[in-house]
Coordinates of C-alpha atoms in Angstrom, one line a residue:
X160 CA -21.0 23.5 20.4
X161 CA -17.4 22.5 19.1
X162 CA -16.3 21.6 15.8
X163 CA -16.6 18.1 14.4
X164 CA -13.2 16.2 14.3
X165 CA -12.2 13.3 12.2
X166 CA -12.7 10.1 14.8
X167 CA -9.6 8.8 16.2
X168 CA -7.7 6.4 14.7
X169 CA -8.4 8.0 11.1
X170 CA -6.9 11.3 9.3
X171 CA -7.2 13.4 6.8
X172 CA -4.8 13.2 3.9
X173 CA -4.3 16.3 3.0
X174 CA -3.4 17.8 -0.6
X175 CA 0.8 18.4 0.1
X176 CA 0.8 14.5 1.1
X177 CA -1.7 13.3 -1.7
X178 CA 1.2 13.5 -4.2
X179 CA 3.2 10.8 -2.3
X180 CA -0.4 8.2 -2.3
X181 CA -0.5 9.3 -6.3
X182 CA 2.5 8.2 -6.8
X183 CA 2.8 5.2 -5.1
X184 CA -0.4 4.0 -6.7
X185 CA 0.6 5.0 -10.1
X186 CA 3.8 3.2 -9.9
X187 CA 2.0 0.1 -8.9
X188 CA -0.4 -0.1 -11.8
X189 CA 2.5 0.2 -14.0
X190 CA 4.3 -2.6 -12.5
X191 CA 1.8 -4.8 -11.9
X192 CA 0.3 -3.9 -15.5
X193 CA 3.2 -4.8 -17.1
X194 CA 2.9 -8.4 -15.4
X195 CA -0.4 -8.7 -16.2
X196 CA -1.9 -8.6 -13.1
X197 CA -5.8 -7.3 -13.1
X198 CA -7.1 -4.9 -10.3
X199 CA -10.1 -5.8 -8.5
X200 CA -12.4 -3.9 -6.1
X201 CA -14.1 -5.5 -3.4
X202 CA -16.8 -4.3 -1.0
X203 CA -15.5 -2.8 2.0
X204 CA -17.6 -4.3 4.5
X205 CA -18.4 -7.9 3.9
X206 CA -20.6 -10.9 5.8
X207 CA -18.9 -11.1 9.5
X208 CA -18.6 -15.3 8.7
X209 CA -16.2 -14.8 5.7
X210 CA -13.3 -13.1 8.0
X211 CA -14.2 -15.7 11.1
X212 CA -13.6 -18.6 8.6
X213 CA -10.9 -17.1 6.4
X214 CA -9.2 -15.2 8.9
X215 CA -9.5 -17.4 12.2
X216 CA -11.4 -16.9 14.7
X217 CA -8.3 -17.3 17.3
X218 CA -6.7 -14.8 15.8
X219 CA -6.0 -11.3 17.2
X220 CA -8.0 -10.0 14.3
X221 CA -11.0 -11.3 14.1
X222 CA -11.1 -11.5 18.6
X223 CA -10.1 -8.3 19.4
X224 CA -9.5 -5.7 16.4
X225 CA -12.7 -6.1 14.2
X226 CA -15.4 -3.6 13.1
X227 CA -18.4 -5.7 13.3
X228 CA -22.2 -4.4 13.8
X229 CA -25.8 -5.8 12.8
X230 CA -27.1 -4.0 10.2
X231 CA -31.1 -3.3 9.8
X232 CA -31.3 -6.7 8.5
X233 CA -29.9 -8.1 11.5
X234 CA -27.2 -9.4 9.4
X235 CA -23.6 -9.3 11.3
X236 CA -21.6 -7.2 9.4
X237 CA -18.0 -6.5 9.3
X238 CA -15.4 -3.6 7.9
X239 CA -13.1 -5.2 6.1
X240 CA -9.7 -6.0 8.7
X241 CA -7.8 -7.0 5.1
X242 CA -8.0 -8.0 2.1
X243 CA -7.5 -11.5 1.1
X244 CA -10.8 -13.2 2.2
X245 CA -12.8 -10.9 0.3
X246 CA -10.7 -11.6 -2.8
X247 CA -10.6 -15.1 -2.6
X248 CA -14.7 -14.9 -1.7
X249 CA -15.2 -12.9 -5.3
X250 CA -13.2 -15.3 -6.8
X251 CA -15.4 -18.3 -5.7
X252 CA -18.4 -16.3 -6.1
X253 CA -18.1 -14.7 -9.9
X254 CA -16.4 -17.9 -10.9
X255 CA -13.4 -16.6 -11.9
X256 CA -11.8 -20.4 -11.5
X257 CA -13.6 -20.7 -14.9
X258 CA -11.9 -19.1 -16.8
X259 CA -8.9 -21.7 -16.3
X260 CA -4.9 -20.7 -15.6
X261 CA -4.2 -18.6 -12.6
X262 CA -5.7 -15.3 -12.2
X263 CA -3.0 -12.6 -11.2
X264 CA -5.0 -9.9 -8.8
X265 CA -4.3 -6.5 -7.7
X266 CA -5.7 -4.1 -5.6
X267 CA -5.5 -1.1 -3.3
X268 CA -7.8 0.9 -0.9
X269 CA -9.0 1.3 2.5
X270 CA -9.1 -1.4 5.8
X271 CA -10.2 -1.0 9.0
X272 CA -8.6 -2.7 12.6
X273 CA -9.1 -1.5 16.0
X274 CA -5.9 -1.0 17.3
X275 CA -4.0 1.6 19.4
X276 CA -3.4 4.4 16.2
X277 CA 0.4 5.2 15.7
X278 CA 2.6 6.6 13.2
X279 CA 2.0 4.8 10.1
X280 CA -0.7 2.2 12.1
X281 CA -4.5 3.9 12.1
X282 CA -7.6 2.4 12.4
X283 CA -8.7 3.0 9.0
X284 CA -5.8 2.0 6.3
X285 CA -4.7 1.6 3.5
X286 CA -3.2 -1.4 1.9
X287 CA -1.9 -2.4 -2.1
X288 CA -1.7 -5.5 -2.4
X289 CA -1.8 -8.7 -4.7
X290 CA -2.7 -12.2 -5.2
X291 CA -1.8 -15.0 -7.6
X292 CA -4.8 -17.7 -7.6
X293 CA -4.6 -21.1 -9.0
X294 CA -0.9 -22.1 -8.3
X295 CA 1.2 -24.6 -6.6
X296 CA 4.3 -23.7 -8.4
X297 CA 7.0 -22.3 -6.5
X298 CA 7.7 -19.6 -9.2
X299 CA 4.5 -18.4 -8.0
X300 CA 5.5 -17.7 -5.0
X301 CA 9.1 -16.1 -6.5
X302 CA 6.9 -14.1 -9.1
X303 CA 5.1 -12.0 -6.4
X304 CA 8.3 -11.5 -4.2
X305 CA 9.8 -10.2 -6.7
X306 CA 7.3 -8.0 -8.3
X307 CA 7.0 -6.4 -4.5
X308 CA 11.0 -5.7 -4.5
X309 CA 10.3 -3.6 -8.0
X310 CA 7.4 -2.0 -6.5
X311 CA 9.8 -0.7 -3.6
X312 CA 12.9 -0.3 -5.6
X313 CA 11.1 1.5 -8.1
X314 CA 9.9 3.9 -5.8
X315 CA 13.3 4.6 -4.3
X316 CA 14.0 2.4 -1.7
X317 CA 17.4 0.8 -1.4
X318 CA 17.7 -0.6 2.2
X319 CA 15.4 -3.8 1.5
X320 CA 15.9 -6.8 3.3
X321 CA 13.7 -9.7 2.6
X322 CA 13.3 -12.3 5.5
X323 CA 12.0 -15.7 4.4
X324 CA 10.4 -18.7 6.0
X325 CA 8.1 -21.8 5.8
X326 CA 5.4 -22.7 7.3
X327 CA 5.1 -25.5 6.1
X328 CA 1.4 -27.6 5.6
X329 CA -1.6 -27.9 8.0
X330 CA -0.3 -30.9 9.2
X331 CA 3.6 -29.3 9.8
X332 CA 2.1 -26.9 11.7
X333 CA 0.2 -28.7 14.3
X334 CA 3.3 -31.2 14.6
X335 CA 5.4 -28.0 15.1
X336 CA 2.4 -26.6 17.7
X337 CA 2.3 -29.4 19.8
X338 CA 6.1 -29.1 20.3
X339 CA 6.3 -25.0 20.6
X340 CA 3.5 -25.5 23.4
X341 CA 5.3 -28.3 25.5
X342 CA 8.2 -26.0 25.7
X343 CA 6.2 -23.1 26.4
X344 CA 4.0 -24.4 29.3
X345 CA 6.9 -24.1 31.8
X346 CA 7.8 -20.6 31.2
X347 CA 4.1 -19.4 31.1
X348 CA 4.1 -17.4 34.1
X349 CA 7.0 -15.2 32.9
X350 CA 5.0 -14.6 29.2
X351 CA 3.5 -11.4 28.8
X352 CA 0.0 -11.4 29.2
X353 CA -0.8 -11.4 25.2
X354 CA 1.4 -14.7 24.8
X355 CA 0.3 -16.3 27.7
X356 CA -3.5 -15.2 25.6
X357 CA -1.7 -17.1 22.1
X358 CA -0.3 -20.2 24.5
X359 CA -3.8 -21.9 23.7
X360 CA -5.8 -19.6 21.2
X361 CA -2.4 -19.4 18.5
X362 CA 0.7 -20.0 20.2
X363 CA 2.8 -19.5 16.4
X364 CA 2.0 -16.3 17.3
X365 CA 4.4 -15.9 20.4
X366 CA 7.5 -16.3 18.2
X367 CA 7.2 -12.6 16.8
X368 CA 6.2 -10.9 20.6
X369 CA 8.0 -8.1 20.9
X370 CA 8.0 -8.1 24.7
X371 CA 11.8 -8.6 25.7
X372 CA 11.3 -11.5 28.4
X373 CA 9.0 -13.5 25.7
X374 CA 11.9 -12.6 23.1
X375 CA 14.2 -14.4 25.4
X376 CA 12.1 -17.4 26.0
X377 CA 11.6 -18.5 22.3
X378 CA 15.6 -18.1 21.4
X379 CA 15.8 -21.6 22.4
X380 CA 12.5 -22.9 21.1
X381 CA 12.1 -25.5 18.7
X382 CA 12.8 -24.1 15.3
X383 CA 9.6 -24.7 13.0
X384 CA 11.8 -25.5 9.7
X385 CA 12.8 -28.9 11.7
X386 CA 9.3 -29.7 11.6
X387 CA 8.7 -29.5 7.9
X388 CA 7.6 -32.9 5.6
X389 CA 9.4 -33.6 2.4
X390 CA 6.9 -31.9 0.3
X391 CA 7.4 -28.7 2.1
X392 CA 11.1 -28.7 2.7
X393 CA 11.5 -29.4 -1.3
X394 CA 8.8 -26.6 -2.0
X395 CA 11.0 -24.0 0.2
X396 CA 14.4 -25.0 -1.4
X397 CA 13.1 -24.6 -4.8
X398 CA 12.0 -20.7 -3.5
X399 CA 15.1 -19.7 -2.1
X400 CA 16.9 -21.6 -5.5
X401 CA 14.4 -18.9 -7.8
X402 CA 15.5 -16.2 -5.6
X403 CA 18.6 -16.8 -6.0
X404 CA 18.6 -17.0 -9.4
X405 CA 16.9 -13.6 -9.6
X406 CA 19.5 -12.2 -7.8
X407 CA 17.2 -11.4 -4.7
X408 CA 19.2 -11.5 -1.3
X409 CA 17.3 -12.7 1.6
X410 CA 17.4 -14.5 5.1
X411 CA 15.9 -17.4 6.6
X412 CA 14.1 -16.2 9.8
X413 CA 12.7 -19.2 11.3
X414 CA 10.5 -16.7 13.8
X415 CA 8.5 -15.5 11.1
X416 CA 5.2 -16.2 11.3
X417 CA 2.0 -14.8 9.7
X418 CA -1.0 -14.0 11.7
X419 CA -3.8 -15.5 9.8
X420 CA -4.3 -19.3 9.9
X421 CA -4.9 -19.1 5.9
X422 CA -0.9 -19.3 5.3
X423 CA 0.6 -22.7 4.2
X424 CA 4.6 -22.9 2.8
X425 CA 6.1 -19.9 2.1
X426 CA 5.8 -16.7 4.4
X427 CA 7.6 -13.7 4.0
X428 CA 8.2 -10.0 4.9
X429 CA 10.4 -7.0 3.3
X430 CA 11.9 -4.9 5.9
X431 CA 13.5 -1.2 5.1
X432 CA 15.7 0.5 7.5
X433 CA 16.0 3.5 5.1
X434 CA 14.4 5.4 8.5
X435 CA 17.6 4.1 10.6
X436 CA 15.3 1.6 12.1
X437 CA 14.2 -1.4 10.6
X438 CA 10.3 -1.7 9.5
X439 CA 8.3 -3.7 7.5
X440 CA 6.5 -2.5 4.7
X441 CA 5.8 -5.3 3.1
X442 CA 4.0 -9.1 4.2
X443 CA 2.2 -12.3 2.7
X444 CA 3.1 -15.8 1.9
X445 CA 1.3 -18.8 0.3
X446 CA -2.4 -20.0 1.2
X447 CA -2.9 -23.4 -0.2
X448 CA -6.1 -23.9 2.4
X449 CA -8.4 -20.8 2.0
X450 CA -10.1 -20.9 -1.3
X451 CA -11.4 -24.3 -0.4
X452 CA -12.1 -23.1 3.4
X453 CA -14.4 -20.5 2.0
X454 CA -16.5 -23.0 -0.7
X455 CA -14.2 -23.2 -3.2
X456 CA -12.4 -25.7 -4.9
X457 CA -9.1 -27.5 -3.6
X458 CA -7.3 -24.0 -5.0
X459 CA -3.4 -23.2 -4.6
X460 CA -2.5 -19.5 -3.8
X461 CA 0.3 -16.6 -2.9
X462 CA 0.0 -12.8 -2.1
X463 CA 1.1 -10.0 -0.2
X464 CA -0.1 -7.1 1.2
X465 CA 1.8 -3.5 2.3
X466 CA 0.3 -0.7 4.4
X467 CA 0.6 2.8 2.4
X468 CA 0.8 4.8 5.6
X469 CA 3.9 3.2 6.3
X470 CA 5.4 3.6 2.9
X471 CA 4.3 7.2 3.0
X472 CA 6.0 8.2 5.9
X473 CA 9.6 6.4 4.2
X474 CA 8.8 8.4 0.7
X475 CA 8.3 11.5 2.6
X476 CA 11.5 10.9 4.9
X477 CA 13.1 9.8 1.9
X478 CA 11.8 12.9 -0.2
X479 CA 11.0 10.6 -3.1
X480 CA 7.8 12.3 -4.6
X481 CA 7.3 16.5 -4.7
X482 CA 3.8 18.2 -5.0
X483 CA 3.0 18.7 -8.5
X484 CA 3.4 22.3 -9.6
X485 CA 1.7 23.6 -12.2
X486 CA 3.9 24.9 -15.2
X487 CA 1.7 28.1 -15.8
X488 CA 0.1 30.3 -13.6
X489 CA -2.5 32.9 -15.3
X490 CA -2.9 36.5 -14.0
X491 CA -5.9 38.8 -14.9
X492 CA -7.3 41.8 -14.2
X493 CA -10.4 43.3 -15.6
X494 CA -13.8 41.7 -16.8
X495 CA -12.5 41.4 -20.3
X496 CA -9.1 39.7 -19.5
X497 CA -10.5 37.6 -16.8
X498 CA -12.7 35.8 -19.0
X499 CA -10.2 35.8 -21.6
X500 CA -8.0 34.1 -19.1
X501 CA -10.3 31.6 -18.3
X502 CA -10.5 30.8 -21.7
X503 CA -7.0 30.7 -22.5
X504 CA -6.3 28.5 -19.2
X505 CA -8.6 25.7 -20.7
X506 CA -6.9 25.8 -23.8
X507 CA -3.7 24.9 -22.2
X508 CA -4.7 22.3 -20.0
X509 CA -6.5 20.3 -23.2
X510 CA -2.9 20.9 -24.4
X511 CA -2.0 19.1 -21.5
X512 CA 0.2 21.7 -19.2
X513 CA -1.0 21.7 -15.8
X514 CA -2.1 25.6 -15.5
X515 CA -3.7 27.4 -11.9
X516 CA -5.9 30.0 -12.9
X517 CA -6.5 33.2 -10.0
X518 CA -9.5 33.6 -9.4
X519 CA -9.4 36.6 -7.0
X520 CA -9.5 39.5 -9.4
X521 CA -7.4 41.0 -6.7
X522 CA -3.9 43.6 -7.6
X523 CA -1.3 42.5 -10.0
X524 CA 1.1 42.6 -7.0
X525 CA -0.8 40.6 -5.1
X526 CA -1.6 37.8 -7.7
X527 CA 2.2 37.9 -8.7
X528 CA 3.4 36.9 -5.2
X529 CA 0.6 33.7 -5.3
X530 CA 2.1 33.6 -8.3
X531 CA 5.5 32.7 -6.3
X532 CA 3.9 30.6 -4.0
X533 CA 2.7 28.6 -6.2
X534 CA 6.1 27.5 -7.6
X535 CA 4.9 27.7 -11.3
X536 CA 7.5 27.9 -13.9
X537 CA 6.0 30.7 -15.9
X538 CA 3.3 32.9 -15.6
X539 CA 0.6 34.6 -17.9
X540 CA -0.7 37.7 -17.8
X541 CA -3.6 39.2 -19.5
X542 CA -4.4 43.2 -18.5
X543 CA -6.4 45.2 -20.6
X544 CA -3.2 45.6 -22.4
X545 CA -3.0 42.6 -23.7
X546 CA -7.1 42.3 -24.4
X547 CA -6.5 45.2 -26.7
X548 CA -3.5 43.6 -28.4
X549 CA -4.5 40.3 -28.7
X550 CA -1.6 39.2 -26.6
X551 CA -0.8 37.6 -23.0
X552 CA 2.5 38.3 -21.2
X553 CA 4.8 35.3 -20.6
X554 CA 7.3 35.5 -18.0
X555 CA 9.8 32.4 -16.9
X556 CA 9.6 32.4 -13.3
X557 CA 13.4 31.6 -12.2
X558 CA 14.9 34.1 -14.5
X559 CA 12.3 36.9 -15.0
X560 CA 12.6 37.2 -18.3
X561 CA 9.3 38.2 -20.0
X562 CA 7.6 38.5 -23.2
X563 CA 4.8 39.9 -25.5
X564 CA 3.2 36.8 -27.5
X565 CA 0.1 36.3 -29.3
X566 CA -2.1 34.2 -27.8
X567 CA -2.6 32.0 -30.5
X568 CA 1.0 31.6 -31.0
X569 CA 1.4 30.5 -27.6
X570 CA -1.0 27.7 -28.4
X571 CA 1.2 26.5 -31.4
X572 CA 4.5 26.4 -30.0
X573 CA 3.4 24.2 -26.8
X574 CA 6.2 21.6 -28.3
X575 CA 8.5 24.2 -27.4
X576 CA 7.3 25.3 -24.2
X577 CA 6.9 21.7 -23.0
X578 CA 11.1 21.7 -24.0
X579 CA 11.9 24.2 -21.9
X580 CA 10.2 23.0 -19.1
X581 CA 11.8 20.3 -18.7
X582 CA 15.2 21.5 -19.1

């Protein structure tokens, strides 16, 4: 019988990558902390309805890329495919709206899809993302933008481009439908198969194919801003005005749709071509429609989402993040010094160095070159020597240079190590 193997579609990430996830994550709780935005934690599967009301049930999504099953309670049940619905649904449910003012929302962890796994695109992923509830104000919509340009700046990207669109209200939409699907009809036969799928289920959805012929089609297809009402074109000059003010650079890229029938207004996506190619690592827009589509109240909204695995693999390209090495390493040899070691290795990490600690009890030489592997900057060592002097040997990794300390005035100068370290 063979060995069990992760399911396709999902992967392990492994320690030498984990460092890249840590620090992603880290550097979004600090910028979104500092803007006073609150993480939440959803369920990961949820009640099939909310994604077939929230999400659509025309979309790609909820028709073709869902994990749904019934559950012993014969209840449908679906794996979360994103985010948002289940937000907006705790929201409604724990009455959050109570508390009054908006409610700025963070969160991160796992989704699942069905799709056809590729670099940076599994079937179980990971998403950060955020949403601003309880706001009609365009500076909403600027505020989250722009906190997602930090987020990406901050972790060293610099090729950022930030494509913008409306689309517009409910009502915008269908006018703009009706006209995209009269102009369509003719060329259906030479859609690929997917569009010619959208032409009556979501046909919004044909203006970012990727097929070349469909490309070609929609060049000359009525240009959704053209079908925008007052209240909508005034909403989207008033976000491009913020941006502008902010100093954020972007485009107008009247093909840019979003997926999910939730978005209303503003839609937008942040693009890096730091890999020589362009991708996008970042997505959302406004969503005037959902809270109130799910139970809610009449509720105003804007968020984004980005998928980690696709930030990963620019961070790692980019070499942005490096494993953590430990600052000590602590050799031993002997029953005495071993436990002494031990002893000596927690005493160091409540200093707060980070400190690997050999557990093999194997040769000096042998726990020396680990030692190397390990990339430490210094190591201990504790023989029987050093049990019967009451002292550990300290030697600085890059230059070799060693020394005879007591152990107890190791702990006091940690001030001192930590200096050095850093140098």
């Amino acid at each position: 019988m063979g060995a069990i193997q992760a399911l396709r579609g999902t992967r392990d990430i492994l320690p030498e990558e984990v460092c890249y996830w840590q620090s992603v994550e880290a550097t979004a709780r600090d910028i979104f902390s500092r803007a006073v935005y609150q993480e939440i934690r959803p369920p990961i599967f949820e009640q099939t309805a909310l994604f077939e009301r929230g999400i659509g049930e025309a979309t790609d999504v909820v028709g073709k890329e869902m994990y749904t099953f019934t559950d012993r309670g014969d209840r449908s049940i679906t794996l979360r495919p994103e985010f948002t619905a289940g937000v907006v649904r705790a929201y409604i449910e724990n009455k959050l709206f109570a508390q009054g003012g908006v409610q700025r929302l963070w969160y991160v962890g796992p989704a699942f899809r069905y799709e056809r796994p590729q670099a940076g695109r599994q079937r179980q992923f990971h998403q950060i993302g955020m949403e601003l509830i309880g706001s009609s104000d365009p500076r909403a919509d600027v505020e989250v933008i722009a906190l997602a340009t930090d987020l990406l700046q901050s972790l060293g990207l610099k090729s950022l481009k930030l494509d913008l669109n409306s689309v517009g209200t409910g009502e915008d939409r269908q006018n703009y439908r009706s006209a995209l699907v009269e102009y369509l009809t003719p060329y259906q036969d030479e859609l690929d198969a997917d569009s010619r799928d959208r032409l009556t289920r979501n046909p919004l959805r044909i203006l970012d194919s990727k097929n070349k012929r469909t490309q070609e089609i929609v060049k000359d297809a009525p240009n959704l801003l053209d079908y925008l009402g007052d209240t909508s074109q005034k909403h989207f000059e008033q976000v491009q005005q913020l941006l502008k003010d902010l100093g954020i650079a972007y485009q107008i890229n009247p093909r840019l749709v979003r997926g999910l029938d939730y978005y209303t207004h503003t839609a937008f996506e942040i693009q890096s071509d730091d890999l020589g190619a362009q991708a996008t690592v970042c997505g959302g827009g406004r969503y005037d429609g959902l809270v109130e589509q799910l139970g809610g109240a009449s509720t105003s909204a804007v968020g984004w989402a980005l998928g980690m695995e696709r930030l990963i693999l620019l961070l790692q390209q980019l070499q942005t993040s490096s494993p953590s090495h430990p600052d000590f390493y602590v050799i031993s040899k002997g029953d005495r010094a071993q436990n002494s070691a031990l002893i000596l290795t927690q005493k160091l990490r409540a200093l707060g160095f980070r400190v690997e600690f050999d557990l093999s009890g194997s040769a000096f030489g042998k726990q020396f070159k680990r030692a190397d592997r390990s990339n430490a900057t210094a190591c201990l060592v504790l023989g029987e020597a050093e049990i019967e002097s009451g002292t550990v040997k300290l030697k600085w990794m890059a230059t070799q240079e060693e020394d005879a300390i007591a152990q107890s005035q190791l702990l006091a100068m940690s001030d001192e190590l930590r200096q050095r370290m850093v140098r």
